[in-house]
Steps between C-alpha positions, in 0.01 A plus 500: 500500500785502246268359233252779571776761467611342173145496367449865594835597350415368156149651517587840644401694188161330463424514873577873502261555207223301676555701819471826309187372328336418834566856617351631175193278538440606858512864389252439219743488208541124456250423225182293508658151491713462816465122505638465148779740584606297803474170309716639219742647755539166682552319170767756413675444835502124445641529149793701629623213717810320362346162581190581293711628212712183507182292502360688202831460313534130599821565688682708238441875527622541144194316370161658427629840614276692257185304598569538869551872461180530295301321773627734771447800269135398452454458876658839567294672229178355643595630843596856406205558267256355756609769745383776263848644475632285216633782278713628787609166646591335169862596574492225762528247218867599472550328837375176345753538219781569749410190703513267197825659387644411839372142478555419133738754349519863395416414137131474601465878510392504136216255562416689816475825307268337248276351770486834685371677189250222421368490856463880510315497168270223626434685825425826324269316262316359800465854639374630166243218474385552857622162619737663748438800726725806499518792736642706215251607233553462128684620299752588773515139609648393167749786481624421850526132414703579189745713697538237773556225242768704326678564831466132593644398163799728548551367851479137384742565215749672728485221757522236228796646315685558829424143608623356170822698522554382856433139406738527206769648725441229759516235228828641374635509855396139563650391170825677580502350848439150364779546247732631772416212734554248220842645426596523868367153579727332244801726556801360680585846634353620828330840505419667829381842612676630811338805662706772673343407836661157479191303398488271199198570283536228237711196424472308172439121501860430391607555863374149571739353244792711626459469877214257567299776672131552424425824307128480580531532876360819648804567713831526319709516816697184402625690194648777713857469622564226244824656372826335600663707779810560286283638218289739710726801419466425129122476537479832683723664241285359220188644663662836567624527141179367342449615143212734432251460213685467170847483658752221445470217751813391690494134611653359817569139595329420830441171681139431600404255775268217397239329715745219586754748638743482208596804295469540125688748285277752322544805282285789623397830347288772662281760333387796712129549432410648836366807318267294281154504662422158353811340655622718790803284559822348369460236228761232563589245234674187628660258253629160607867466402591231753586234242701746292681619811576142602650431156710815522623403845586148379690644204682747724585221743623277219723781372672540836490151650641156429234265367625190685572631851291818512804701613594829334705454184847636431377828344266581788767393751735756347238778524432420866871487576555839336228652714629336818856622442377851432300494825784394733706207627416177321612139511485249216513121519603319180382136530613222266377141542772234506454176312186616325619379157556148631143487635364614162714247310419213738133546583376731223381856474193440717726416791710807424189718495393355835839597645475854362148546643610364839803729502279801419275414794795472739646831382166676541436348842840565659580840350447799733174694492497749214757307296457443126573152366564446129610237254764596246451190288615139518600423858601854601300707749543834673375664818489877563504598868446872572698557817444512789203266440717201579859376509620369166727230646228376736261482205752294303537256793120460531464442128772235494337325796165504326649363179644208695153350536456226236248541218273201437447434128352180356587315820859626494671727750688774318730729695556858391853634544588864438780755502415856605690820443424796728573861414412799715523862394714710730336792685515808281631298206433635154536159335203397292285191477708347223819510706322359806366209298844429347652487848233253612569290189871490578426402859278217380787354292725528805243298695503232230875473515490482879260204498141426415209632704654809651517875461770763468490875552611707203859629499585863510456724197877497443511121473199507266665759278824299492327181404327659201210261550143582391172341590 
């Protein structure tokens, strides 16, 4: 049934003409050669089928277009002039031209115009010679034919020029689309169109490289909610403040979740093109900056941390201590390893480095939650304890106990000994971080004088001022 509907669809024009002819014949106005009319009509129907046209063109509808059109023109001319109404029905040849333009290109209108004129001239010559009947007497038959041919020519030209312009526009559009797709396909940036209703209309292929997700899938649900929870406010703000056409774009750094569950740093910009009928959404550009961000983070970490132990360095320790003292009561532990020089001199720097790394681990493990552990340089360490997160003296005892565990290096058992000075800021004290650290330093030297592997609490401010000692 579907094949019958397809056959009828491509032959609708010719079938309609044959139906009208049968009505004309039954009413006595169908000419004296009904059999030839029906034969020509059936041949015309067959020639309009795409399968027949492909067979005549040997599979390429661009081949033999002029010859195929001439054959159907001849069949149509034979039909309309056999009915006796050729001068009136010659306009039907424009349908033949339109069909071949649809199959083989709009440029055929010029050949179609030429064939229409030639077929009309041949038909009128047949009428003049008496080879074809006409219900219209001469000379009116020729005047009518001339007028119909002129109108048909104008119609064919109009259809042809319009078709060529459309094809040219479509060709330009396809060329632009191919160029756009080529650029987008090889671009490392991700382009996506986000509609105001929350749907994603387009995602460029680079999304696969960035996240591992497939841009060709029909449902883009996996791409929704892919922003890191901490970056959702920034994403909403970026969308709310999206730049309009021609406005300066403002980028934002947002983490995007990949298919494996990890997050990658990206730089996003949004252009508001919701008012553009061709877009009707927000155009989001996503640039992968994960590697650059990782380098920046490594550089920032290196600037504030000790390379050997991974603890904060002296400069960063001072900044944290300043902030802690400004916030409230704070305790500082000044830790100095005992006998470290002898280990270095006896077993080498590798053994000394192993001791420093082990000491850093012990300090980090046994310091209270929220404490900051740093290395000043050499064998000196510090611990900042924002009170009341934990008792400073109890922390010193735990650290000393942890340092008592031997460190195994190259089959040797090395024991870490340490002296710790503890200084605690008094409630409501206006003393700064520098003074607190100097008091802890003085207490550490007191611990050394009292005996190895112990701690002392810093003396009062009066004693510190009298001693004149500085860290």
